[in-house]
Amino acid sequence: MEVEVSAYEDALRAFRAGADAILLDNMRPAEIMQVVNKLKGKVLLVAGGEINPSNVVEYARTGVDVISSGYITHSSRALDLSMDAERI
């Protein structure tokens, strides 16, 4: 079970409650590093929320196990495609 949290204390509560993974959502890298220092290797730690190409390295340096970024899908341009099917 993955639990989404937005504060250090909530991450500790999620761990104590038995979470398999903790999504550290919209937390600053400094706060994420506190969680990583406490819980690394004990539970899967995922950073998410407002992560984009300009700050992804900063989040990667926190030591989380996974980085989740919606930027990849919600900020991409649509591609106008069409397809014609023809019976053969």
Coordinates of C-alpha atoms in Angstrom, one line a residue:
M1 CA 0.0 0.0 0.0
E2 CA 1.3 3.5 -0.9
V3 CA 0.5 6.4 1.3
E4 CA 0.7 10.0 0.1
V5 CA 2.0 12.5 2.6
S6 CA 3.1 16.2 2.5
A7 CA 5.0 16.5 5.8
Y8 CA 7.8 14.8 7.6
E9 CA 5.7 13.7 10.6
D10 CA 3.0 12.2 8.3
A11 CA 5.7 10.2 6.6
L12 CA 6.8 8.7 9.9
R13 CA 3.2 7.9 10.8
A14 CA 2.7 6.2 7.4
F15 CA 5.8 4.1 8.0
R16 CA 4.7 3.1 11.5
A17 CA 1.3 2.2 10.1
G18 CA 2.9 -0.3 7.7
A19 CA 3.0 1.5 4.3
D20 CA 4.9 -0.3 1.6
A21 CA 5.7 3.0 -0.1
I22 CA 5.4 6.6 0.8
L23 CA 4.8 9.3 -1.8
L24 CA 6.4 12.5 -0.5
D25 CA 4.1 14.9 -2.4
N26 CA 4.8 18.6 -2.9
M27 CA 7.6 18.6 -0.3
R28 CA 10.8 20.7 -0.5
P29 CA 14.0 18.7 -1.2
A30 CA 15.4 19.7 2.3
E31 CA 12.3 18.1 4.0
I32 CA 12.5 15.1 1.7
M33 CA 16.1 14.6 2.8
Q34 CA 15.0 14.5 6.4
V35 CA 12.6 11.7 5.6
V36 CA 15.2 9.8 3.5
N37 CA 17.8 10.1 6.4
K38 CA 15.2 8.5 8.7
L39 CA 13.5 5.9 6.5
K40 CA 15.9 5.0 3.6
G41 CA 16.0 1.2 3.2
K42 CA 13.0 0.6 5.4
V43 CA 10.3 1.6 2.9
L44 CA 10.1 2.7 -0.7
L45 CA 10.3 6.5 -0.9
V46 CA 8.8 8.3 -3.8
A47 CA 9.1 12.1 -4.5
G48 CA 6.3 13.7 -6.5
G49 CA 4.6 17.0 -7.1
E50 CA 5.9 20.0 -9.0
I51 CA 8.9 18.1 -10.3
N52 CA 10.1 19.2 -13.7
P53 CA 13.2 19.3 -15.9
S54 CA 14.5 22.4 -14.1
N55 CA 14.5 20.8 -10.6
V56 CA 14.6 17.0 -11.1
V57 CA 18.3 16.8 -10.3
E58 CA 17.8 18.5 -7.0
Y59 CA 15.1 16.0 -6.1
A60 CA 17.3 13.1 -7.3
R61 CA 20.0 14.2 -5.0
T62 CA 17.7 13.7 -2.0
G63 CA 18.2 10.0 -2.2
V64 CA 14.6 8.9 -2.8
D65 CA 14.0 5.6 -4.5
V66 CA 11.6 6.9 -7.2
I67 CA 10.8 10.2 -8.7
S68 CA 7.2 10.7 -10.0
S69 CA 6.6 13.6 -12.3
G70 CA 3.3 14.4 -14.0
Y71 CA 5.2 17.0 -16.0
I72 CA 5.9 14.4 -18.6
T73 CA 2.2 14.0 -19.5
H74 CA 0.4 17.2 -18.5
S75 CA 3.0 19.6 -20.0
S76 CA 3.6 17.9 -23.3
R77 CA 2.2 19.3 -26.6
A78 CA -0.5 17.3 -28.3
L79 CA 0.4 15.7 -31.6
D80 CA -2.3 16.0 -34.3
L81 CA -2.5 12.5 -35.9
S82 CA -5.1 10.8 -38.0
M83 CA -5.4 7.3 -39.4
D84 CA -7.4 6.0 -42.3
A85 CA -8.4 2.3 -42.2
E86 CA -9.0 0.6 -45.5
R87 CA -10.5 -2.8 -45.9
I88 CA -8.3 -5.1 -48.0

